[in-house]
Amino acid sequence: MADTSARLLALLGLLQVRPDWTGSELAERLGVTGRTVRNDVARLRGLGYPVHGVRGAAGHYRLGAGAKLPPLLLDDAEAVAVAIGLRAATGVGGLEESSARALAKLEQVLPNRLRRQVAAVHQATTQGPRTTDTADPDPEVDPAVLVALAAAIRDHEPVRFDFRDAEWPLEVEPYRLVSWQGRWYLVGRHAGDWRTFRVDWLELRMRTGRRFEPAPLPGGDYTAFVLRDVASTGWAVHARITVHAPAATVLARINPAVGLVEQLDAETSVLVTGADSVETIAVYVGLLGLDFEVTEPPGLVAQVRALADRYARAVDCDRIAP
């Protein structure tokens, strides 16, 4: 078997068929030499699978406890990504039970070090509400970054990272990861201030190796903090939209996660909102069903004007056949 990954999979399968195998038996079944078997056993041990060997006339190999389920050959990033996805799916209607079962099976076959990483991510993560969505594509996040942040949260270790347009690297005390609308956010304290950082906008630097004394988040609700903070700082595009309606009327028509509403006077309010594109904001504000004014950013003004022209053309009487 020339494919090393396929051979390792076959070797694990054989070790699960019966308790003990001699090296020569495995070599014969796999069609390789005894030396290749020894090298493959070493590879499996390097991946964290407990393959035990006994020397001598009665020498044999045996797969240790904790690896009784069908083998799953994934690298670290793949294993963590699958586990994170399954954990997220446990909150999706109709998939809770099957996702939980699949996750339990996966965690039983993961090596201990990967199981600890997955557990750290799970313990450090909160799911945001699923009542809103965005048309913008979900950004990619390296699972290794999530694992590193989760471990830092677990160990109360400050993290240093380059963050989007920041001139210098930031040192942040990490407290919580929040997954919301296809994006990951880190809640932490920087220079004593509580802030939200989009994970796809940061690039981790070397570990600090220090510890910090955790402090309570005001209000104690990490998800609510992220939703409030994202409305004003966590999007690629932000907007302040004047709405010709009382704040109570606007609040009744939006999900609290969409943005913040400020009362100007009895008949006027301001919606502070954002998204990763002006196209998304332009569509959302139209769904309010209320009169509004857009003065900035310029890209949003242009997009609203383009939508208005498109809708006007759609109902232009001169273009409609009798």
CSV table of C-alpha atoms in Angstrom, one decimal, residues 63-290:
chain,number,residue,atom,x,y,z
A,63,LEU,CA,-4.3,-0.9,20.7
A,64,GLY,CA,-4.8,0.7,24.1
A,65,ALA,CA,-8.0,1.9,25.8
A,66,GLY,CA,-9.6,5.0,24.4
A,67,ALA,CA,-9.4,4.0,20.8
A,68,LYS,CA,-12.1,1.4,20.4
A,69,LEU,CA,-14.2,3.3,17.8
A,70,PRO,CA,-13.5,3.3,14.1
A,71,PRO,CA,-10.3,5.4,13.5
A,72,LEU,CA,-10.5,8.9,12.2
A,73,LEU,CA,-7.3,10.1,10.6
A,74,LEU,CA,-7.4,13.9,10.8
A,75,ASP,CA,-4.6,16.4,11.4
A,76,ASP,CA,-4.9,18.7,14.4
A,77,ALA,CA,-6.6,21.6,12.5
A,78,GLU,CA,-9.1,19.2,10.8
A,79,ALA,CA,-10.0,17.4,14.0
A,80,VAL,CA,-10.6,20.7,15.9
A,81,ALA,CA,-12.5,22.2,13.0
A,82,VAL,CA,-14.9,19.1,12.8
A,83,ALA,CA,-15.4,19.2,16.6
A,84,ILE,CA,-16.1,22.9,16.6
A,85,GLY,CA,-18.6,22.5,13.8
A,86,LEU,CA,-20.4,19.6,15.6
A,87,ARG,CA,-20.6,21.7,18.8
A,88,ALA,CA,-22.2,24.5,16.8
A,89,ALA,CA,-24.6,22.1,15.2
A,90,THR,CA,-25.9,21.0,18.6
A,91,GLY,CA,-27.7,24.3,18.7
A,92,VAL,CA,-29.4,23.9,15.3
A,93,GLY,CA,-33.0,22.8,15.4
A,94,GLY,CA,-33.5,19.1,14.3
A,95,LEU,CA,-29.8,18.3,14.6
A,96,GLU,CA,-29.2,18.6,18.4
A,97,GLU,CA,-29.3,14.9,19.2
A,98,SER,CA,-27.5,13.5,16.2
A,99,SER,CA,-24.8,16.2,16.4
A,100,ALA,CA,-24.2,15.5,20.1
A,101,ARG,CA,-23.9,11.8,19.4
A,102,ALA,CA,-21.4,12.4,16.6
A,103,LEU,CA,-19.4,14.7,18.8
A,104,ALA,CA,-19.3,12.2,21.6
A,105,LYS,CA,-17.9,9.5,19.2
A,106,LEU,CA,-15.4,11.9,17.7
A,107,GLU,CA,-14.0,12.9,21.1
A,108,GLN,CA,-13.6,9.3,22.1
A,109,VAL,CA,-11.1,8.7,19.3
A,110,LEU,CA,-9.3,11.9,19.5
A,111,PRO,CA,-5.9,11.8,21.1
A,112,ASN,CA,-5.8,13.4,24.6
A,113,ARG,CA,-4.0,16.5,23.5
A,114,LEU,CA,-6.6,17.2,20.8
A,115,ARG,CA,-9.5,16.4,23.2
A,116,ARG,CA,-8.1,19.0,25.6
A,117,GLN,CA,-8.0,21.6,22.7
A,118,VAL,CA,-11.6,20.9,21.7
A,119,ALA,CA,-12.7,21.0,25.3
A,120,ALA,CA,-10.9,24.4,25.8
A,121,VAL,CA,-12.7,25.8,22.7
A,122,HIS,CA,-16.0,24.5,23.9
A,123,GLN,CA,-15.6,25.9,27.4
A,124,ALA,CA,-14.4,29.3,26.1
A,125,THR,CA,-17.2,29.7,23.4
A,126,THR,CA,-20.7,31.2,23.5
A,127,GLN,CA,-23.1,31.0,20.6
A,128,GLY,CA,-24.8,34.3,19.5
A,129,PRO,CA,-28.4,34.5,18.5
A,130,ARG,CA,-29.4,32.9,15.2
A,131,THR,CA,-32.3,35.2,14.5
A,132,THR,CA,-30.4,37.4,12.1
A,133,ASP,CA,-28.1,36.8,9.2
A,134,THR,CA,-26.0,38.6,6.6
A,135,ALA,CA,-25.6,38.2,2.9
A,136,ASP,CA,-21.9,38.8,3.1
A,137,PRO,CA,-19.6,35.7,2.8
A,138,ASP,CA,-18.4,34.3,6.1
A,139,PRO,CA,-14.7,35.0,6.7
A,140,GLU,CA,-12.3,32.1,7.2
A,141,VAL,CA,-10.8,31.6,10.6
A,142,ASP,CA,-7.8,29.3,11.3
A,143,PRO,CA,-8.9,26.6,13.8
A,144,ALA,CA,-5.4,26.8,15.3
A,145,VAL,CA,-6.0,30.5,16.2
A,146,LEU,CA,-9.3,29.5,18.0
A,147,VAL,CA,-7.5,26.8,19.8
A,148,ALA,CA,-4.7,29.1,20.9
A,149,LEU,CA,-7.2,31.8,22.1
A,150,ALA,CA,-9.2,29.2,23.9
A,151,ALA,CA,-6.2,27.9,25.7
A,152,ALA,CA,-5.2,31.4,26.7
A,153,ILE,CA,-8.7,32.0,28.1
A,154,ARG,CA,-8.5,28.7,30.0
A,155,ASP,CA,-5.0,29.5,31.4
A,156,HIS,CA,-5.7,33.2,32.0
A,157,GLU,CA,-2.7,34.1,29.8
A,158,PRO,CA,-2.6,37.5,28.0
A,159,VAL,CA,-2.3,37.3,24.2
A,160,ARG,CA,-0.4,39.6,21.8
A,161,PHE,CA,-1.6,40.1,18.3
A,162,ASP,CA,-1.6,42.4,15.3
A,163,PHE,CA,-5.1,43.8,14.7
A,164,ARG,CA,-6.3,45.1,11.4
A,165,ASP,CA,-5.3,48.8,11.3
A,166,ALA,CA,-3.7,49.1,14.7
A,167,GLU,CA,-0.2,50.6,14.4
A,168,TRP,CA,1.3,48.4,17.1
A,169,PRO,CA,0.6,44.9,18.4
A,170,LEU,CA,-2.0,44.8,21.1
A,171,GLU,CA,-1.7,42.9,24.4
A,172,VAL,CA,-5.1,41.7,25.5
A,173,GLU,CA,-6.5,39.7,28.5
A,174,PRO,CA,-8.8,37.2,26.8
A,175,TYR,CA,-12.1,36.2,28.4
A,176,ARG,CA,-14.5,34.7,25.9
A,177,LEU,CA,-15.0,33.6,22.3
A,178,VAL,CA,-18.4,34.4,20.9
A,179,SER,CA,-19.6,32.9,17.6
A,180,TRP,CA,-22.3,34.9,15.9
A,181,GLN,CA,-23.5,35.2,12.3
A,182,GLY,CA,-20.6,33.2,10.8
A,183,ARG,CA,-18.0,35.3,12.6
A,184,TRP,CA,-15.8,34.8,15.7
A,185,TYR,CA,-15.3,37.5,18.3
A,186,LEU,CA,-12.9,37.7,21.2
A,187,VAL,CA,-14.0,39.5,24.3
A,188,GLY,CA,-11.0,40.9,26.3
A,189,ARG,CA,-9.5,43.7,28.2
A,190,HIS,CA,-7.0,46.0,26.5
A,191,ALA,CA,-5.4,48.7,28.7
A,192,GLY,CA,-8.1,48.2,31.2
A,193,ASP,CA,-11.0,48.6,28.7
A,194,TRP,CA,-13.4,45.9,27.7
A,195,ARG,CA,-13.4,45.4,23.9
A,196,THR,CA,-14.5,43.1,21.2
A,197,PHE,CA,-12.0,41.9,18.5
A,198,ARG,CA,-13.0,40.0,15.3
A,199,VAL,CA,-10.8,36.9,15.2
A,200,ASP,CA,-10.4,37.0,11.4
A,201,TRP,CA,-8.9,40.5,11.8
A,202,LEU,CA,-6.1,39.5,14.2
A,203,GLU,CA,-2.8,37.7,13.7
A,204,LEU,CA,-1.4,36.1,16.9
A,205,ARG,CA,2.2,36.7,18.0
A,206,MET,CA,4.3,34.6,20.3
A,207,ARG,CA,2.8,33.5,23.6
A,208,THR,CA,3.4,35.8,26.6
A,209,GLY,CA,3.8,33.0,29.1
A,210,ARG,CA,2.4,35.2,31.9
A,211,ARG,CA,-0.8,35.1,33.8
A,212,PHE,CA,-3.5,37.6,34.7
A,213,GLU,CA,-6.1,37.8,37.5
A,214,PRO,CA,-9.5,37.6,35.9
A,215,ALA,CA,-12.0,40.5,36.5
A,216,PRO,CA,-15.8,40.3,36.1
A,217,LEU,CA,-17.3,41.6,32.9
A,218,PRO,CA,-19.8,44.4,33.8
A,219,GLY,CA,-23.2,42.9,33.4
A,220,GLY,CA,-21.7,39.4,33.1
A,221,ASP,CA,-23.2,38.7,29.6
A,222,TYR,CA,-20.5,38.2,27.0
A,223,THR,CA,-22.9,37.7,24.2
A,224,ALA,CA,-24.9,40.8,24.9
A,225,PHE,CA,-21.6,42.8,25.2
A,226,VAL,CA,-20.5,41.5,21.7
A,227,LEU,CA,-23.8,42.4,20.1
A,228,ARG,CA,-23.7,45.9,21.5
A,229,ASP,CA,-20.1,46.4,20.6
A,230,VAL,CA,-20.3,45.0,17.1
A,231,ALA,CA,-23.1,47.4,16.3
A,232,SER,CA,-20.7,50.3,16.7
A,233,THR,CA,-17.2,48.8,16.1
A,234,GLY,CA,-17.3,45.2,14.9
A,235,TRP,CA,-18.2,45.6,11.2
A,236,ALA,CA,-16.2,46.5,8.1
A,237,VAL,CA,-18.8,49.2,7.4
A,238,HIS,CA,-20.7,51.3,10.0
A,239,ALA,CA,-23.5,53.7,9.6
A,240,ARG,CA,-25.7,56.2,11.5
A,241,ILE,CA,-29.1,56.3,9.9
A,242,THR,CA,-31.7,59.0,10.9
A,243,VAL,CA,-35.1,57.4,11.1
A,244,HIS,CA,-38.3,59.5,11.1
A,245,ALA,CA,-39.9,57.5,13.9
A,246,PRO,CA,-39.6,57.3,17.7
A,247,ALA,CA,-36.9,55.0,19.1
A,248,ALA,CA,-39.6,52.6,20.5
A,249,THR,CA,-41.0,52.1,17.0
A,250,VAL,CA,-37.6,51.4,15.5
A,251,LEU,CA,-36.7,48.9,18.3
A,252,ALA,CA,-40.0,47.1,17.8
A,253,ARG,CA,-39.0,46.4,14.2
A,254,ILE,CA,-35.4,45.2,14.5
A,255,ASN,CA,-33.6,42.4,16.3
A,256,PRO,CA,-31.5,43.9,19.2
A,257,ALA,CA,-28.5,42.4,17.5
A,258,VAL,CA,-28.9,44.5,14.4
A,259,GLY,CA,-27.9,47.7,16.0
A,260,LEU,CA,-28.4,50.4,18.6
A,261,VAL,CA,-31.2,53.0,18.6
A,262,GLU,CA,-30.7,56.6,20.0
A,263,GLN,CA,-33.7,58.9,20.6
A,264,LEU,CA,-33.2,62.4,19.1
A,265,ASP,CA,-36.7,63.8,19.8
A,266,ALA,CA,-40.3,62.7,20.0
A,267,GLU,CA,-40.5,61.8,16.3
A,268,THR,CA,-36.9,61.1,15.3
A,269,SER,CA,-34.2,58.6,16.2
A,270,VAL,CA,-30.8,57.3,15.0
A,271,LEU,CA,-30.1,53.7,14.1
A,272,VAL,CA,-26.4,52.8,14.6
A,273,THR,CA,-25.7,49.6,12.6
A,274,GLY,CA,-23.2,48.0,10.4
A,275,ALA,CA,-22.3,45.0,8.1
A,276,ASP,CA,-19.4,43.8,6.1
A,277,SER,CA,-20.8,45.6,3.0
A,278,VAL,CA,-22.9,48.7,2.1
A,279,GLU,CA,-25.2,46.4,0.1
A,280,THR,CA,-26.3,44.5,3.2
A,281,ILE,CA,-27.0,47.7,5.1
A,282,ALA,CA,-29.0,49.2,2.3
A,283,VAL,CA,-31.2,46.2,2.1
A,284,TYR,CA,-31.7,45.9,5.9
A,285,VAL,CA,-32.6,49.6,6.4
A,286,GLY,CA,-35.3,49.3,3.7
A,287,LEU,CA,-36.9,46.4,5.6
A,288,LEU,CA,-37.7,48.8,8.5
A,289,GLY,CA,-40.7,50.1,6.6
A,290,LEU,CA,-40.0,53.6,7.9
